[in-house]
Short mmCIF file of C-alpha atoms in Angstrom, two decimals:
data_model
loop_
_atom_site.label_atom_id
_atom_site.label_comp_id
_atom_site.label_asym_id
_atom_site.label_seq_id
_atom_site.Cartn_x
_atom_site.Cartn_y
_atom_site.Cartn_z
CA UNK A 692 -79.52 171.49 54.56
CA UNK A 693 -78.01 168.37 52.55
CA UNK A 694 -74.52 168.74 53.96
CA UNK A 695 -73.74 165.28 51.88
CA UNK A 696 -74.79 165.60 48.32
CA UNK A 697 -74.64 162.99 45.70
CA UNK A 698 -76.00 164.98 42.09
CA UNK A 699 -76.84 161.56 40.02
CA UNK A 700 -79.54 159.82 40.36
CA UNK A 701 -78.65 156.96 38.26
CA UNK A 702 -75.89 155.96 36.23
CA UNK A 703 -75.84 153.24 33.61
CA UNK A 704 -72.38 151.48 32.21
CA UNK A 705 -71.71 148.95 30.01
CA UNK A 706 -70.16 146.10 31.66
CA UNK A 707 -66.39 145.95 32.02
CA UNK A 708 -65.84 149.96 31.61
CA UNK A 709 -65.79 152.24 34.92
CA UNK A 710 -68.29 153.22 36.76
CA UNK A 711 -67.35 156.61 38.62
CA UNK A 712 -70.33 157.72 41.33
CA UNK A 713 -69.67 161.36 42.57
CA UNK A 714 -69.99 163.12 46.09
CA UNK A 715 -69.80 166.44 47.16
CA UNK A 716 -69.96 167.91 51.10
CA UNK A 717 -70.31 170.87 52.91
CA UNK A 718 -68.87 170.47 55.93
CA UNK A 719 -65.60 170.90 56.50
CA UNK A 720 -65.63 169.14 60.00
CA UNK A 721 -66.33 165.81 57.90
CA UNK A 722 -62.80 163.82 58.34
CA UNK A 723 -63.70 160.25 57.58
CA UNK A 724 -65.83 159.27 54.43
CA UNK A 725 -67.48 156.07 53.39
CA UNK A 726 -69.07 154.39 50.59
CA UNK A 727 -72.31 151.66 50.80
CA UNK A 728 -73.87 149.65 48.55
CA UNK A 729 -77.60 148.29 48.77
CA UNK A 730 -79.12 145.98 46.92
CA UNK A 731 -83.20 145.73 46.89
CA UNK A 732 -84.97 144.50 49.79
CA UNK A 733 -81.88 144.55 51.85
CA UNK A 734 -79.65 146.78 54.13
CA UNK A 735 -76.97 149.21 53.06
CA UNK A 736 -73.69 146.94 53.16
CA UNK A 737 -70.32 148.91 54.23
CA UNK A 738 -68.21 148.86 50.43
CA UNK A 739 -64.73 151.11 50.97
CA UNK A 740 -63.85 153.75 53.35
CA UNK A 741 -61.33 156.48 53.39
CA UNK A 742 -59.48 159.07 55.89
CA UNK A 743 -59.03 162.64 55.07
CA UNK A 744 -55.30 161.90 55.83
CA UNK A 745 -55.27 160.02 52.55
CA UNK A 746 -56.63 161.27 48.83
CA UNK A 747 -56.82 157.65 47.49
CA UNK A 748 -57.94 153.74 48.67
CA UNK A 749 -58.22 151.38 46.80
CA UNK A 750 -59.82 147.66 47.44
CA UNK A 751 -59.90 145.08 44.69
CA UNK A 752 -62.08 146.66 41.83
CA UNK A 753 -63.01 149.58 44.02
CA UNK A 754 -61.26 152.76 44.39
CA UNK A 755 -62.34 155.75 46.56
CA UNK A 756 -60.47 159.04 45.93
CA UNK A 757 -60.62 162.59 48.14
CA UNK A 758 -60.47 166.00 47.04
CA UNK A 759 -60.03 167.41 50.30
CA UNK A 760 -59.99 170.84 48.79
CA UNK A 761 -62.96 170.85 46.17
CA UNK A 762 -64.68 168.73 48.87
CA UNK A 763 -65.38 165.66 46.25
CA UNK A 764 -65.00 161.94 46.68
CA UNK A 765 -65.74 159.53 44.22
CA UNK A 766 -66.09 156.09 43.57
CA UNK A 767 -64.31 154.13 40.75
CA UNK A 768 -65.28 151.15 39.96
CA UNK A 769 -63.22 148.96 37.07
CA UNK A 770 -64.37 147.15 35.41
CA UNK A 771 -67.80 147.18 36.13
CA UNK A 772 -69.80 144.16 36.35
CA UNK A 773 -73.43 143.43 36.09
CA UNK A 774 -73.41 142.16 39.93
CA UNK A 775 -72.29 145.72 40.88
CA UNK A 776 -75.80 147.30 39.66
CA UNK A 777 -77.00 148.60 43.18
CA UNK A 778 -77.99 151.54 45.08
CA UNK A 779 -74.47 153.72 46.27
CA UNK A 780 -74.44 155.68 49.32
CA UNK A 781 -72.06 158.23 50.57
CA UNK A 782 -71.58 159.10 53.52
CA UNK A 783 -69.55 161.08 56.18
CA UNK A 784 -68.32 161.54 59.55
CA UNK A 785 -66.69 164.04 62.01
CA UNK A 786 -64.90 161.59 64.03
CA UNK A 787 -63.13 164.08 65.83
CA UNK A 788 -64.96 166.81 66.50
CA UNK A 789 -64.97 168.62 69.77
CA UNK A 790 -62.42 165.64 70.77
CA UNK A 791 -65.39 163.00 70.72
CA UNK A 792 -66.39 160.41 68.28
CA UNK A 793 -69.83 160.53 68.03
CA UNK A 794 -70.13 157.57 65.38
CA UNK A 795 -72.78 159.55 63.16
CA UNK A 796 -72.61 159.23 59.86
CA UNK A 797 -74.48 161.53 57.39
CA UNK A 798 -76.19 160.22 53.90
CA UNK A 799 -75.95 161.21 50.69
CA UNK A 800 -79.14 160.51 48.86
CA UNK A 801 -77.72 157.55 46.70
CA UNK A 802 -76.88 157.26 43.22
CA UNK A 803 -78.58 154.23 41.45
CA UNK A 804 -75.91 152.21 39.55
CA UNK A 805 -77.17 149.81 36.51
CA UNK A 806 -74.48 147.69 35.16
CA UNK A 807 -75.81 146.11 31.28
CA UNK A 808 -74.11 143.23 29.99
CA UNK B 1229 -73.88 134.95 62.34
CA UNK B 1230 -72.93 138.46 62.93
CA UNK B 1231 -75.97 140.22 62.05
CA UNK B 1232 -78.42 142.88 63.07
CA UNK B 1233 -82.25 142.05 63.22
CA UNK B 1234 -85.32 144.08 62.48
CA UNK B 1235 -89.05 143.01 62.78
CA UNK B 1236 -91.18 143.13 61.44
CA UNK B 1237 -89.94 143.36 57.61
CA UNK B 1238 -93.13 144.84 56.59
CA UNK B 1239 -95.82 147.01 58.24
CA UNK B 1240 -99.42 148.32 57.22
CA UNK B 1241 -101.00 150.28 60.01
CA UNK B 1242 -103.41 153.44 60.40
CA UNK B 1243 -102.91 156.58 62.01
CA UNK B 1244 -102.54 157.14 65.17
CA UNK B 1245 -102.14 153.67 66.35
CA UNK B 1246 -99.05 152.81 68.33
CA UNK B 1247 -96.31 150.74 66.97
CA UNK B 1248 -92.78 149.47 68.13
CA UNK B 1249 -90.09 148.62 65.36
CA UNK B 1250 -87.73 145.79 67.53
CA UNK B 1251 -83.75 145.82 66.67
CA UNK B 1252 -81.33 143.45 68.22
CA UNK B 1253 -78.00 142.62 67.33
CA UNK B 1254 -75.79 140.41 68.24
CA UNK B 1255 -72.01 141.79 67.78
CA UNK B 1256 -71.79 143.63 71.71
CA UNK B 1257 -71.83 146.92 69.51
CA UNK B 1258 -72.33 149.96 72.13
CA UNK B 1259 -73.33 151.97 69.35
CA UNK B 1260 -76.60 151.71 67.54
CA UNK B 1261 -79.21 153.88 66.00
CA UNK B 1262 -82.05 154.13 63.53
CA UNK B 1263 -82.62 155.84 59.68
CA UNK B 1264 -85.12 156.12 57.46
CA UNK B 1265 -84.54 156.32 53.61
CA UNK B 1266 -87.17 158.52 51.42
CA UNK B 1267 -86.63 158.97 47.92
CA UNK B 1268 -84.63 162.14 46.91
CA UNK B 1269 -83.23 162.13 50.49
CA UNK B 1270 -81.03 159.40 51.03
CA UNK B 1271 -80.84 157.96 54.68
CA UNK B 1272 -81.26 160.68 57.96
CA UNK B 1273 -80.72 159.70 61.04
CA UNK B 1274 -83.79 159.41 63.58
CA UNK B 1275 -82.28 158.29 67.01
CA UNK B 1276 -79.13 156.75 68.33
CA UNK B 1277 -77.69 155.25 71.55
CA UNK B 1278 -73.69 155.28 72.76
CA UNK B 1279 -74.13 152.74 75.19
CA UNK B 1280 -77.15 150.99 77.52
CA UNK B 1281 -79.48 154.12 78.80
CA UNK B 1282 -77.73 156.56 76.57
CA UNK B 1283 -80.12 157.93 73.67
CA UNK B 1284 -80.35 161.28 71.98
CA UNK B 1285 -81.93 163.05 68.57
CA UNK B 1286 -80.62 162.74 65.32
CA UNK B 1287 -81.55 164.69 62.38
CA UNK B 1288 -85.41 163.74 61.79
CA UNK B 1289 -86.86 162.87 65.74
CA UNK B 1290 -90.28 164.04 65.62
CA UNK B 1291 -92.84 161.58 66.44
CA UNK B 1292 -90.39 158.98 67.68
CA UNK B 1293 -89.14 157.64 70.66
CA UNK B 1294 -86.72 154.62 71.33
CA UNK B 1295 -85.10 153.09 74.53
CA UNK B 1296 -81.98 151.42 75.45
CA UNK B 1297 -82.23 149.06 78.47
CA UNK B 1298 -80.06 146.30 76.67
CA UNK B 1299 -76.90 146.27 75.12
CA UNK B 1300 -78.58 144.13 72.02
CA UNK B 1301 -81.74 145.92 71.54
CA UNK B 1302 -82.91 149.44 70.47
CA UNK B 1303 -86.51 149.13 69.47
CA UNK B 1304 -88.21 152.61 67.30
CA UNK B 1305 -91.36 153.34 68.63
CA UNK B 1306 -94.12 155.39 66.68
CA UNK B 1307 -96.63 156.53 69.65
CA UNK B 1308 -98.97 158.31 67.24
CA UNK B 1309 -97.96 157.24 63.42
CA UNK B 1310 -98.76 159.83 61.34
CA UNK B 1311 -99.03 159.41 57.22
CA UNK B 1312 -95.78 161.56 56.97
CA UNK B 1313 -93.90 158.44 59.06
CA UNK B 1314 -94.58 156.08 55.66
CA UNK B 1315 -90.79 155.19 54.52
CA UNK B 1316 -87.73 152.75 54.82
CA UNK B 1317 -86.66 152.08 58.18
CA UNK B 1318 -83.11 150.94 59.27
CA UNK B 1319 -81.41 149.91 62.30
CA UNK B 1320 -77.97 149.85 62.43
CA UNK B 1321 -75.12 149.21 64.70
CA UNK B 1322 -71.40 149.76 65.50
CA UNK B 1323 -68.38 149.74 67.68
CA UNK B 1324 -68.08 153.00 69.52
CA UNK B 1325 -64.43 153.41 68.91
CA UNK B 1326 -63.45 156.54 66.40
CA UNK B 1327 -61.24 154.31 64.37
CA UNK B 1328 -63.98 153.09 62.32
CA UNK B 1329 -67.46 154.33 61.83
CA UNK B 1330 -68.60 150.88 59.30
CA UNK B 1331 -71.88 150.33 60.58
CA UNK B 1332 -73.73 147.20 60.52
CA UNK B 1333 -77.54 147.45 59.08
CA UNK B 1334 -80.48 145.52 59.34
CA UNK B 1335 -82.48 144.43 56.51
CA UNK B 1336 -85.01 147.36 56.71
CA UNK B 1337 -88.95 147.35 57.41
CA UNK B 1338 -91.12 149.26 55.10
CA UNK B 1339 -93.69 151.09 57.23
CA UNK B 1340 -97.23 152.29 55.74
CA UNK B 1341 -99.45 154.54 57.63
CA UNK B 1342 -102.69 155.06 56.20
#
């Protein structure tokens, strides 16, 4: 049961437009949601983060926005630059549930950006 | 340098043949656990500790064990690798608090089990 789902596989931009990466979850416990990025032959790197108190953050180029409703996050990225091509994870977390933070985070299964010049 | 450490990065071995994973970092995280990434499935969640002596299952625990006698390491240990146990390995690491689940990952070690 993928309870963090990301439907794209890849994704290819031209650089300097926006690069928007999609996320969809099931569980409605989820309260915290984050965004990695991994390059090859390296470990996922912590990108932007967001509360479900909030629908929108925004860091630099990098904007994450919640649908608390329809369950959807994305990822906006403008403008997109080759140095951005990378692997992007979602990922969630019920920080509060049952009054404990258990620090688990559960994966999407990564949507492969490629960023052309 | 705040970082977390893995070794080896890369690992051939055949069936049924014992093998420990090490991880060690170096931020006093209480937190830490282990993932592996297969294609089509993103990252689940093997093992993970709260604090020194305190392990329990994530999502995908068969055929693994780890321990936690240190703060700084959490080593993944594969007492019978099977050819189902080939992927992407991570360790990762984190402050326990609720305010902010970022974790920290190692670089990764690409198991093969033949």
């Amino acid at each position: 049961d993928q309870q963090v789902k990301q439907n794209s596989p890849s994704l290819s931009v031209q650089e300097g437009r926006i690069s928007i990466l999609n996320c969809d979850y099931t569980n409605s416990m989820f309260d915290y949601f984050l965004w990695y990025k991994k390059y090859p032959a390296e470990g996922p790197t912590f990108l932007i983060s967001i509360s479900s108190i909030k629908d929108k953050n925004e860091d630099g180029r990098f904007t994450v926005f919640l649908n608390k409703s329809a369950k959807h996050l994305s990822l906006h990225i403008v403008p997109s630059q080759p140095g951005d091509s990378a692997v992007y994870f979602c990922a969630a977390s019920a920080r509060w549930a049952g009054g404990t933070s258990y620090g688990k985070l559960t994966f999407g299964q990564g949507t492969i950006l490629t960023v052309h010049p | 340098e705040a970082q977390v450490t893995q070794n080896p990065r890369y690992l051939i071995t055949v069936t049924g043949k014992k093998l420990t994973v090490t991880c060690s970092q170096n931020m006093n995280h209480e937190y830490m656990s282990w993932y592996r990434q297969d294609p089509g499935l993103g990252l689940r969640q093997i093992y993970y500790s709260m604090n020194v002596e305190v392990t329990d299952k994530g999502d995908v625990p068969e055929g693994y064990k780890v321990s936690r006698k240190e703060k700084r390491n959490f080593p993944l240990i594969l007492e019978s690798p099977s050819p189902n146990q080939t992927s992407l390995y991570f360790c990762a690491s984190s402050f326990r608090t609720g305010t902010n689940e970022k974790l920290f990952f190692g670089s990764g070690t690409q198991l093969s089990v033949l």
